Coordinates of C-alpha atoms in Angstrom, one line a residue:
M1 CA 48.4 -45.4 21.6
R2 CA 48.8 -44.5 17.9
I3 CA 45.5 -45.0 16.1
L4 CA 44.6 -44.3 12.5
G5 CA 40.9 -43.8 11.7
I6 CA 39.5 -44.7 8.3
N7 CA 36.2 -43.9 6.7
A8 CA 35.7 -45.5 3.3
L9 CA 32.6 -47.5 2.7
F10 CA 29.9 -45.0 1.7
H11 CA 31.1 -41.5 0.8
D12 CA 33.6 -38.8 1.9
P13 CA 36.5 -41.2 2.5
A14 CA 38.9 -39.7 5.1
A15 CA 41.7 -40.5 7.5
A16 CA 42.5 -39.2 10.9
L17 CA 45.4 -39.8 13.3
V18 CA 45.0 -39.8 17.1
I19 CA 48.0 -40.3 19.4
D20 CA 47.6 -40.7 23.1
G21 CA 44.1 -39.3 22.8
R22 CA 45.2 -36.2 20.9
T23 CA 44.0 -35.4 17.4
V24 CA 47.1 -34.9 15.3
A25 CA 45.8 -34.8 11.7
A26 CA 42.7 -35.4 9.7
A27 CA 42.0 -35.0 6.0
E28 CA 39.5 -36.0 3.4
E29 CA 40.7 -38.0 0.3
E30 CA 38.9 -35.5 -2.0
R31 CA 41.5 -32.9 -1.2
F32 CA 44.3 -35.1 -2.6
S33 CA 42.4 -36.9 -5.5
R34 CA 40.5 -33.8 -6.5
R35 CA 37.3 -35.8 -6.9
K36 CA 34.3 -34.2 -5.1
H37 CA 33.4 -36.3 -2.0
G38 CA 36.2 -38.7 -2.9
K39 CA 33.8 -41.0 -4.8
R40 CA 30.2 -41.6 -5.4
P41 CA 28.4 -43.6 -2.7
V42 CA 27.6 -46.7 -4.8
P43 CA 28.4 -50.3 -3.9
F44 CA 31.0 -50.6 -6.7
S45 CA 33.2 -47.9 -5.1
A46 CA 33.0 -49.3 -1.6
W47 CA 36.5 -50.9 -1.9
E48 CA 38.2 -47.5 -2.5
L49 CA 40.2 -46.3 0.5
P50 CA 41.6 -42.9 1.5
E51 CA 45.1 -44.0 0.6
Q52 CA 46.6 -40.6 0.1
A53 CA 44.9 -39.0 3.2
A54 CA 46.1 -41.9 5.3
A55 CA 49.6 -41.8 4.0
W56 CA 49.7 -38.0 4.7
C57 CA 48.4 -38.4 8.2
L58 CA 51.2 -40.9 9.0
K59 CA 53.8 -38.6 7.3
R60 CA 52.6 -35.7 9.4
A61 CA 53.4 -37.6 12.6
G62 CA 56.6 -39.2 11.2
L63 CA 55.1 -42.7 11.5
R64 CA 55.2 -45.8 9.4
P65 CA 52.2 -48.1 9.0
Q66 CA 53.9 -50.7 11.2
D67 CA 54.1 -48.1 14.0
L68 CA 50.4 -48.0 14.4
D69 CA 48.8 -49.7 17.4
A70 CA 45.4 -49.9 15.8
V71 CA 43.3 -48.8 12.8
A72 CA 39.6 -48.0 13.3
Y73 CA 37.4 -48.8 10.3
S74 CA 34.1 -47.0 10.7
F75 CA 31.7 -49.8 9.7
D76 CA 31.2 -53.2 11.3
P77 CA 29.9 -55.7 8.7
A78 CA 29.0 -58.2 11.5
L79 CA 26.1 -55.8 12.4
A80 CA 24.7 -55.4 8.9
R81 CA 21.8 -57.2 7.3
P82 CA 20.9 -57.7 3.7
A83 CA 19.4 -54.6 2.0
D84 CA 16.1 -56.3 1.2
A85 CA 15.7 -57.4 4.8
M86 CA 16.0 -53.8 5.9
G87 CA 13.4 -52.6 3.3
L88 CA 16.0 -51.0 1.1
D89 CA 16.1 -51.3 -2.7
D90 CA 19.8 -51.8 -3.4
P91 CA 20.4 -55.2 -5.1
W92 CA 24.2 -54.6 -5.1
D93 CA 24.5 -53.7 -1.4
H94 CA 26.1 -57.1 -0.8
L95 CA 29.2 -55.8 -2.5
R96 CA 29.6 -53.2 0.3
L97 CA 29.5 -56.0 2.9
T98 CA 32.0 -58.0 1.0
Y99 CA 34.4 -55.1 0.6
A100 CA 34.0 -54.2 4.3
R101 CA 34.9 -57.7 5.5
E102 CA 38.0 -57.6 3.3
A103 CA 39.0 -54.1 4.5
P104 CA 41.9 -55.3 6.7
G105 CA 43.5 -56.9 3.7
F106 CA 42.9 -53.9 1.5
L107 CA 44.4 -51.6 4.1
G108 CA 47.4 -53.8 4.5
T109 CA 48.0 -53.5 0.7
A110 CA 47.4 -49.7 0.7
L111 CA 49.7 -49.1 3.6
P112 CA 52.6 -51.5 3.2
G113 CA 53.9 -52.7 6.5
L114 CA 50.5 -52.5 8.3
D115 CA 49.4 -55.7 10.0
P116 CA 45.8 -56.4 8.9
E117 CA 45.3 -57.8 12.4
A118 CA 45.5 -54.2 13.7
V119 CA 42.3 -53.2 12.0
R120 CA 39.3 -52.9 14.2
F121 CA 35.7 -52.6 12.9
V122 CA 33.9 -49.8 14.7
P123 CA 30.1 -49.5 14.4
H124 CA 29.3 -46.6 12.1
H125 CA 27.0 -44.6 14.3
L126 CA 29.2 -45.1 17.4
A127 CA 32.1 -43.6 15.3
H128 CA 29.8 -40.7 14.5
A129 CA 28.8 -40.3 18.2
A130 CA 32.4 -40.4 19.3
S131 CA 33.3 -37.7 16.8
G132 CA 30.8 -35.5 18.6
A133 CA 31.0 -36.5 22.2
F134 CA 34.8 -37.0 22.5
A135 CA 35.8 -34.1 20.2
A136 CA 33.6 -31.4 21.8
P137 CA 35.2 -28.7 23.9
G138 CA 34.9 -29.2 27.6
G139 CA 35.4 -32.9 27.6
G140 CA 32.6 -33.7 30.1
D141 CA 29.5 -35.9 30.1
C142 CA 27.0 -35.0 27.4
S143 CA 24.2 -36.3 25.2
V144 CA 24.8 -37.1 21.6
L145 CA 22.4 -37.5 18.7
V146 CA 23.5 -39.0 15.4
L147 CA 21.4 -38.9 12.2
D148 CA 22.4 -39.7 8.7
G149 CA 21.4 -41.8 5.7
R150 CA 22.3 -45.2 7.0
G151 CA 24.8 -47.2 8.9
E152 CA 24.9 -51.0 9.2
R153 CA 21.2 -51.4 10.0
A154 CA 20.1 -48.1 11.4
S155 CA 19.9 -44.4 10.5
H156 CA 20.0 -42.8 13.9
L157 CA 21.6 -43.2 17.4
A158 CA 20.8 -41.5 20.6
A159 CA 23.6 -41.9 23.1
R160 CA 25.3 -40.4 26.1
R161 CA 28.9 -39.9 27.0
V162 CA 29.7 -40.9 30.6
G163 CA 33.4 -40.5 31.4
D164 CA 35.2 -42.1 28.5
R165 CA 32.4 -44.4 27.6
L166 CA 29.5 -44.1 25.2
E167 CA 26.1 -45.5 26.3
S168 CA 23.7 -46.3 23.5
L169 CA 20.1 -45.3 24.4
R170 CA 18.0 -45.7 21.2
A171 CA 18.5 -46.4 17.5
Q172 CA 16.1 -46.2 14.6
D173 CA 16.2 -49.2 12.3
L174 CA 16.1 -48.9 8.5
P175 CA 14.3 -48.3 6.2
H176 CA 13.2 -45.3 8.3
S177 CA 15.8 -42.6 7.7
L178 CA 15.6 -38.8 7.8
G179 CA 18.8 -38.6 5.8
L180 CA 17.6 -40.9 3.0
V181 CA 14.3 -39.1 2.8
Y182 CA 16.1 -35.8 2.3
E183 CA 18.5 -37.4 -0.2
E184 CA 15.5 -38.7 -2.2
L185 CA 14.1 -35.2 -2.4
T186 CA 17.5 -33.8 -3.4
G187 CA 17.4 -36.1 -6.4
H188 CA 13.8 -35.3 -7.2
L189 CA 14.6 -31.6 -7.3
G190 CA 17.4 -32.2 -9.9
F191 CA 20.4 -32.0 -7.6
L192 CA 23.0 -34.7 -6.9
R193 CA 22.1 -37.1 -4.0
S194 CA 24.6 -37.5 -1.2
S195 CA 26.2 -34.2 -2.3
D196 CA 23.7 -31.4 -2.8
E197 CA 21.4 -31.6 0.2
F198 CA 22.5 -28.2 1.3
K199 CA 21.0 -26.8 -1.9
V200 CA 17.6 -28.1 -0.8
M201 CA 18.1 -26.3 2.5
A202 CA 18.9 -23.1 0.7
L203 CA 16.0 -23.4 -1.7
A204 CA 13.6 -24.0 1.2
S205 CA 14.0 -20.4 2.3
H206 CA 12.4 -19.3 -1.0
G207 CA 9.3 -21.3 -0.4
T208 CA 6.5 -21.8 2.2
P209 CA 5.7 -25.1 3.9
R210 CA 2.2 -25.4 2.5
M211 CA 2.7 -29.2 2.0
L212 CA 3.7 -29.8 5.6
A213 CA 0.4 -31.4 6.8
E214 CA 0.5 -33.9 3.9
L215 CA 4.1 -34.7 4.4
R216 CA 3.5 -35.5 8.1
R217 CA 1.7 -38.6 6.9
Y218 CA 5.1 -40.1 5.9
V219 CA 7.6 -38.4 8.2
Y220 CA 6.9 -38.1 11.9
P221 CA 8.3 -38.9 15.4
T222 CA 6.9 -41.9 17.1
G223 CA 7.2 -40.5 20.6
D224 CA 9.6 -43.2 21.9
G225 CA 12.9 -41.6 20.7
G226 CA 12.3 -42.9 17.1
F227 CA 10.6 -41.9 14.0
H228 CA 8.8 -42.9 10.8
A229 CA 10.5 -41.7 7.6
A230 CA 10.0 -43.7 4.5
G231 CA 7.9 -44.1 1.4
V232 CA 7.4 -40.4 0.5
P233 CA 5.8 -40.2 -3.0
W234 CA 7.6 -37.0 -4.0
H235 CA 6.0 -37.1 -7.5
E236 CA 2.7 -36.4 -5.8
F237 CA 4.0 -33.3 -4.2
C238 CA 5.6 -31.7 -7.2
A239 CA 6.9 -32.6 -10.7
P240 CA 10.5 -33.7 -10.8
R241 CA 13.0 -31.1 -11.9
G242 CA 15.7 -31.7 -14.5
P243 CA 19.3 -30.7 -13.5
D244 CA 19.4 -27.9 -16.0
E245 CA 15.7 -26.7 -15.6
P246 CA 14.7 -23.7 -13.5
W247 CA 13.1 -24.3 -10.2
T248 CA 9.5 -23.4 -9.6
R249 CA 7.4 -22.2 -6.7
D250 CA 6.3 -25.9 -6.2
H251 CA 9.9 -27.0 -5.9
A252 CA 10.7 -24.3 -3.3
D253 CA 7.5 -25.1 -1.4
V254 CA 8.2 -28.8 -1.2
A255 CA 11.7 -28.0 0.0
A256 CA 10.3 -25.7 2.7
S257 CA 7.9 -28.4 3.8
A258 CA 10.6 -31.1 4.0
Q259 CA 12.8 -28.8 6.0
A260 CA 10.0 -28.0 8.4
V261 CA 9.1 -31.7 9.0
L262 CA 12.8 -32.5 9.5
E263 CA 13.0 -29.8 12.1
E264 CA 9.9 -31.0 13.9
T265 CA 11.1 -34.5 14.1
L266 CA 14.5 -33.5 15.3
L267 CA 13.1 -31.4 18.1
D268 CA 11.0 -34.4 19.3
L269 CA 14.1 -36.6 19.3
V270 CA 16.1 -34.0 21.2
R271 CA 13.4 -33.6 23.8
W272 CA 13.2 -37.4 24.3
L273 CA 16.9 -37.6 24.7
H274 CA 17.1 -34.8 27.2
G275 CA 14.3 -36.5 29.2
R276 CA 16.5 -39.6 29.5
T277 CA 19.8 -37.8 30.3
H278 CA 19.0 -34.4 31.7
D279 CA 22.4 -33.2 30.4
R280 CA 23.2 -29.6 29.8
V281 CA 25.2 -30.2 26.6
L282 CA 24.1 -31.9 23.4
T283 CA 26.5 -32.9 20.6
L284 CA 25.4 -33.6 17.1
A285 CA 27.0 -35.6 14.3
G286 CA 26.0 -37.4 11.1
G287 CA 25.2 -35.8 7.8
V288 CA 21.9 -34.4 9.0
A289 CA 23.8 -32.4 11.5
L290 CA 25.2 -30.3 8.6
N291 CA 21.6 -28.8 8.3
C292 CA 22.5 -25.5 10.0
V293 CA 18.9 -24.3 9.9
A294 CA 17.7 -27.3 11.9
N295 CA 20.6 -26.9 14.3
S296 CA 19.6 -23.4 15.1
R297 CA 16.1 -24.4 15.8
I298 CA 17.4 -27.2 18.1
A299 CA 19.5 -24.6 20.0
R300 CA 16.7 -22.1 20.2
E301 CA 13.8 -24.3 21.1
G302 CA 15.4 -27.5 22.5
P303 CA 15.9 -28.2 26.2
F304 CA 19.7 -28.3 26.2
S305 CA 21.8 -25.3 27.4
R306 CA 24.4 -25.7 24.7
V307 CA 24.6 -27.5 21.4
W308 CA 27.9 -28.4 19.7
V309 CA 28.1 -29.8 16.2
Q310 CA 31.1 -31.7 14.9
P311 CA 32.5 -29.6 12.0
A312 CA 33.1 -32.8 9.9
A313 CA 29.6 -34.1 10.8
G314 CA 29.3 -36.1 7.6
D315 CA 30.9 -39.5 7.1
A316 CA 34.4 -38.0 6.9
G317 CA 34.1 -37.4 10.6
T318 CA 33.7 -41.1 11.4
A319 CA 37.5 -41.5 10.7
L320 CA 38.2 -39.2 13.7
G321 CA 35.4 -40.7 15.8
G322 CA 36.5 -44.2 15.2
A323 CA 40.1 -43.4 16.3
L324 CA 38.9 -41.4 19.4
L325 CA 36.6 -44.3 20.4
L326 CA 39.4 -46.9 20.3
S327 CA 41.7 -44.4 22.0
A328 CA 39.2 -44.0 24.8
G329 CA 38.7 -47.7 25.1
A330 CA 42.5 -48.2 25.5
G331 CA 42.6 -45.8 28.4
D332 CA 43.9 -42.7 26.6
G333 CA 41.6 -39.9 27.7
P334 CA 40.4 -38.4 24.4
E335 CA 41.1 -34.7 24.2
P336 CA 38.8 -32.2 22.5
M337 CA 39.7 -31.5 18.9
P338 CA 41.9 -28.4 18.7
G339 CA 40.0 -26.9 15.7
A340 CA 39.0 -27.9 12.2
D341 CA 42.4 -26.9 10.8
L342 CA 43.8 -30.4 10.8
G343 CA 45.0 -30.8 7.2
R344 CA 48.1 -29.9 5.1
D345 CA 50.2 -26.7 5.3
W346 CA 53.4 -25.4 3.9
S347 CA 56.2 -23.1 5.2
D348 CA 56.7 -19.7 3.8
A349 CA 59.9 -20.9 2.0
E350 CA 58.0 -23.8 0.5
L351 CA 55.2 -21.5 -0.8
G352 CA 57.8 -19.2 -2.2
A353 CA 59.4 -22.1 -4.1
W354 CA 56.0 -23.1 -5.5
L355 CA 55.4 -19.6 -6.8
K356 CA 58.9 -19.3 -8.4
T357 CA 58.4 -22.7 -10.1
A358 CA 55.0 -21.6 -11.4
G359 CA 56.7 -18.5 -12.9
V360 CA 54.0 -16.1 -11.6
P361 CA 54.7 -12.5 -10.5
F362 CA 54.3 -12.1 -6.8
E363 CA 55.3 -9.8 -4.0
R364 CA 55.8 -10.2 -0.2
P365 CA 54.1 -7.2 1.3
A366 CA 55.1 -6.0 4.8
D367 CA 51.6 -6.9 6.1
I368 CA 49.5 -9.5 4.1
A369 CA 46.4 -8.9 6.3
A370 CA 46.5 -5.1 5.6
T371 CA 47.0 -5.8 1.8
V372 CA 44.0 -8.1 1.8
A373 CA 41.9 -5.6 3.8
G374 CA 42.7 -2.9 1.3
T375 CA 41.8 -5.0 -1.7
L376 CA 38.5 -6.0 0.0
A377 CA 37.7 -2.4 0.8
D378 CA 38.2 -1.5 -2.9
N379 CA 35.6 -4.3 -3.7
G380 CA 38.1 -6.8 -4.9
I381 CA 37.7 -10.5 -4.4
V382 CA 40.5 -12.3 -2.6
A383 CA 41.5 -15.9 -2.7
W384 CA 42.8 -16.7 0.8
F385 CA 45.2 -19.6 1.4
Q386 CA 46.7 -19.7 4.9
G387 CA 47.8 -22.4 7.4
R388 CA 46.4 -25.9 7.6
S389 CA 43.4 -26.8 5.5
E390 CA 40.0 -27.5 7.1
Y391 CA 38.6 -30.9 7.9
G392 CA 34.9 -31.0 6.9
P393 CA 32.9 -29.1 4.3
R394 CA 33.2 -25.6 5.5
A395 CA 35.9 -23.0 4.6
L396 CA 36.8 -21.4 7.9
G397 CA 39.4 -18.9 7.1
H398 CA 42.1 -21.2 5.7
R399 CA 40.9 -21.9 2.1
S400 CA 38.4 -19.1 1.5
L401 CA 37.2 -16.6 -1.0
L402 CA 36.7 -13.2 0.7
A403 CA 34.7 -10.2 -0.5
H404 CA 33.0 -7.0 0.6
P405 CA 29.6 -7.6 2.3
G406 CA 28.3 -4.1 1.7
H407 CA 27.6 -4.5 -2.0
A408 CA 24.5 -6.5 -2.7
G409 CA 25.8 -7.5 -6.1
N410 CA 28.7 -9.4 -4.6
L411 CA 26.4 -12.3 -3.9
E412 CA 25.7 -12.8 -7.6
R413 CA 29.3 -12.0 -8.4
L414 CA 30.6 -14.7 -6.1
N415 CA 28.1 -17.3 -7.4
D416 CA 29.2 -16.5 -10.9
V417 CA 32.9 -16.8 -9.9
K418 CA 32.1 -20.2 -8.4
G419 CA 29.6 -21.3 -11.1
R420 CA 26.8 -21.8 -8.5
E421 CA 23.0 -21.4 -8.5
Q422 CA 22.0 -17.8 -7.7
F423 CA 19.6 -18.9 -4.9
R424 CA 22.5 -20.0 -2.8
P425 CA 23.8 -17.6 0.0
V426 CA 27.3 -16.8 1.0
A427 CA 28.4 -16.5 4.6
P428 CA 29.9 -13.7 6.8
M429 CA 32.8 -14.0 9.2
V430 CA 32.9 -11.6 12.1
L431 CA 35.1 -11.1 15.2
A432 CA 33.6 -13.1 18.1
D433 CA 33.3 -10.1 20.4
R434 CA 31.3 -8.1 17.7
A435 CA 28.9 -10.9 16.7
A436 CA 26.2 -10.3 19.2
E437 CA 25.4 -6.8 18.1
I438 CA 24.8 -7.9 14.5
F439 CA 23.6 -11.5 14.7
D440 CA 21.1 -13.3 16.9
G441 CA 21.7 -17.0 17.4
P442 CA 24.1 -19.5 19.1
L443 CA 27.4 -17.8 19.9
P444 CA 30.2 -18.4 19.5
S445 CA 29.8 -20.1 16.1
P446 CA 33.3 -20.9 14.8
Y447 CA 32.3 -23.6 12.4
M448 CA 29.4 -22.1 10.4
L449 CA 27.0 -24.8 11.6
F450 CA 24.1 -22.5 12.7
V451 CA 22.1 -19.7 11.1
H452 CA 21.5 -16.4 12.8
D453 CA 19.0 -13.7 12.4
V454 CA 20.6 -10.5 11.1
A455 CA 19.7 -7.4 13.1
P456 CA 17.4 -5.2 11.1
A457 CA 19.8 -2.2 11.4
W458 CA 22.5 -4.2 9.7
R459 CA 20.7 -5.9 6.8
E460 CA 21.1 -2.9 4.5
R461 CA 24.7 -2.4 5.6
I462 CA 25.8 -6.0 4.7
P463 CA 23.3 -7.1 2.1
A464 CA 25.7 -9.6 0.3
V465 CA 25.5 -12.0 3.3
V466 CA 21.8 -11.7 4.2
H467 CA 19.8 -14.6 2.9
V468 CA 16.3 -14.1 1.5
D469 CA 14.8 -15.0 4.9
G470 CA 16.9 -12.4 6.8
T471 CA 19.4 -14.9 8.2
A472 CA 23.1 -15.6 7.8
R473 CA 25.3 -18.7 8.5
I474 CA 28.0 -16.9 10.4
Q475 CA 31.6 -17.8 11.4
T476 CA 32.8 -16.1 14.6
V477 CA 36.6 -15.5 14.7
D478 CA 38.6 -15.7 17.9
P479 CA 41.8 -13.6 17.6
A480 CA 43.6 -16.0 19.9
R481 CA 43.1 -18.9 17.5
E482 CA 43.0 -17.0 14.2
P483 CA 45.1 -13.9 14.6
L484 CA 45.7 -13.4 10.8
V485 CA 42.0 -13.6 9.9
A486 CA 41.2 -11.3 12.9
A487 CA 43.8 -8.8 11.5
V488 CA 42.0 -8.8 8.1
L489 CA 38.6 -8.1 9.8
T490 CA 40.1 -5.4 12.0
G491 CA 41.8 -3.7 9.0
F492 CA 38.7 -4.0 6.9
E493 CA 36.5 -2.3 9.6
R494 CA 39.1 0.4 9.9
L495 CA 38.7 1.2 6.2
T496 CA 35.0 0.6 5.7
G497 CA 33.3 0.7 9.1
L498 CA 32.0 -2.8 8.6
P499 CA 33.2 -5.6 11.0
V500 CA 32.1 -8.3 8.6
V501 CA 33.7 -9.9 5.6
V502 CA 32.2 -12.4 3.1
N503 CA 33.7 -15.9 3.4
T504 CA 32.9 -18.7 1.1
S505 CA 34.9 -21.8 0.1
L506 CA 37.9 -21.5 -2.2
N507 CA 36.7 -23.7 -5.1
T508 CA 34.4 -23.7 -8.1
A509 CA 31.2 -25.7 -8.5
G510 CA 31.6 -29.5 -8.5
R511 CA 35.3 -29.4 -7.4
P512 CA 36.7 -30.0 -3.9
M513 CA 37.9 -27.1 -1.9
V514 CA 41.5 -26.0 -2.8
D515 CA 44.0 -27.8 -0.6
D516 CA 47.6 -27.4 -1.9
P517 CA 49.4 -24.5 -3.6
R518 CA 48.9 -25.9 -7.1
D519 CA 45.1 -26.0 -6.5
A520 CA 45.2 -22.4 -5.4
L521 CA 47.1 -21.3 -8.4
E522 CA 44.8 -23.2 -10.8
C523 CA 41.7 -21.8 -9.2
F524 CA 43.1 -18.3 -9.1
G525 CA 44.2 -18.4 -12.7
S526 CA 40.9 -19.7 -14.0
S527 CA 38.5 -17.4 -12.0
P528 CA 38.0 -13.6 -12.0
V529 CA 39.6 -13.2 -8.6
D530 CA 41.6 -10.0 -7.9
L531 CA 44.2 -11.2 -5.4
L532 CA 45.6 -14.5 -4.2
A533 CA 47.0 -14.2 -0.7
I534 CA 49.0 -17.4 -0.2
G535 CA 51.0 -17.4 3.0
P536 CA 52.8 -14.0 3.2
Y537 CA 52.8 -13.6 -0.6
A538 CA 50.3 -11.7 -2.8
I539 CA 49.6 -12.3 -6.5
R540 CA 47.6 -9.7 -8.3
R541 CA 45.4 -10.6 -11.2
A542 CA 46.4 -7.5 -13.0
D543 CA 50.1 -8.5 -12.8
L544 CA 49.5 -12.2 -13.6
F545 CA 48.2 -11.4 -17.1
R546 CA 50.6 -8.5 -17.8
T547 CA 53.3 -9.6 -20.3
G548 CA 57.0 -9.5 -19.5
E549 CA 56.7 -10.3 -15.8
G550 CA 58.9 -12.9 -14.2
G551 CA 58.5 -15.0 -11.1
V552 CA 60.9 -13.0 -8.9
P553 CA 59.5 -11.2 -5.8
R554 CA 59.6 -7.5 -6.0

């Protein structure tokens, strides 16, 4: 079965292609359109489809739209209720339902040759659940917990994978939503809703949860696998913050309190779910599962032996989940996803042609990993563009900015390069077999979805990647899967004695992660980055702005 998955209705539009149960390609529309999150999650944009991502997925597999056996659309309008009947204040929500009902026709127009009858509506939270349970390594029975802002009529699903089926166990009806509560606080603190929730998580580390007891009046588990989360009067907790205003102690403390009550509620839900299933493995999906601080607490204090989080846990992941769910239902045993590197790539020859066309001075060193390691050891910043781009919000060694972790000033330096708030941390990457001696937390951690305590002996050695609370959101690197990144880490340790490199996403604030060579060149040319390593080629900033250079390799 050849199945295309589509996420479109709310935010992070994306497409994914599954053939005979195997994930072939997955990409978010923002990487093509260069609009952060693809679009804003408002009813008036609900008709917009991931047209470019879908077309690319088909091209990658050499398919035409008419070759598809099915298209999974990750929202089922038949399950939805009017917004006011769910306690939501959204007078234009009916537009979403109209657009969702017409999605088969819209898709037929966007992908000429596609039969609209091939489109299948997949319940939103089942698509999230499938993206966790069917994509997780191991492929066996497991529990799955989904939490986000909203789906058709709920904000949560507790389920279980049994063979190639998903059994729903509990759902929390709207308006109660942990995701929406966190979104509301994001807006109250002057950040962009449905976009900047991770900034609230980072800010929480700078505060204390002194408002927790009061907040528990509005957000709490109900003891039956559900929760209450609605009606929080944020203005009573702290004054709203303007987008360009400095944050205060009150802002940090309310963020810390919200983070704490979220973690408490999640732990109760996890324990309830384990009491029903007694599984060893828990998989997490939905936007709330991108809260790596909460994930770590679930792994540390929860009853499951192993916790796996879908790297594209937000709505983008429902494109993959929807396709996997239909694939499983058709009898194609869904295979675990091979990794997050499911997007576009270019051959060495194609990259060389891009550079010649751009007229930039470049070289092809004998060993690009050694060249990068040397630049990093000299405290240079490297833009790293290698292989297939990542699916999901994390840069995982394919579209990254790399730096030396041993200089504390590199945190401020990188945040300046990216145009970000200075309270935000950057992350370390480390070889998987070295991680345990430096970081305490769930291992391996290949997708940067957990935080780890940094061993005291290492905090002064790698200060750039240690957050204010002594933690780091790490990425472990398996040399068998990522030999080039592993070579950089090995070479850097040989030169510096440090087995860790700073890794943050290759983009600037408010823009999607770099995806194609043009994006890489534009980002490199406009940012104070010392070296662009693009495939086997290297472009040095000092050469780029030296007059009289041509575009011929030397």
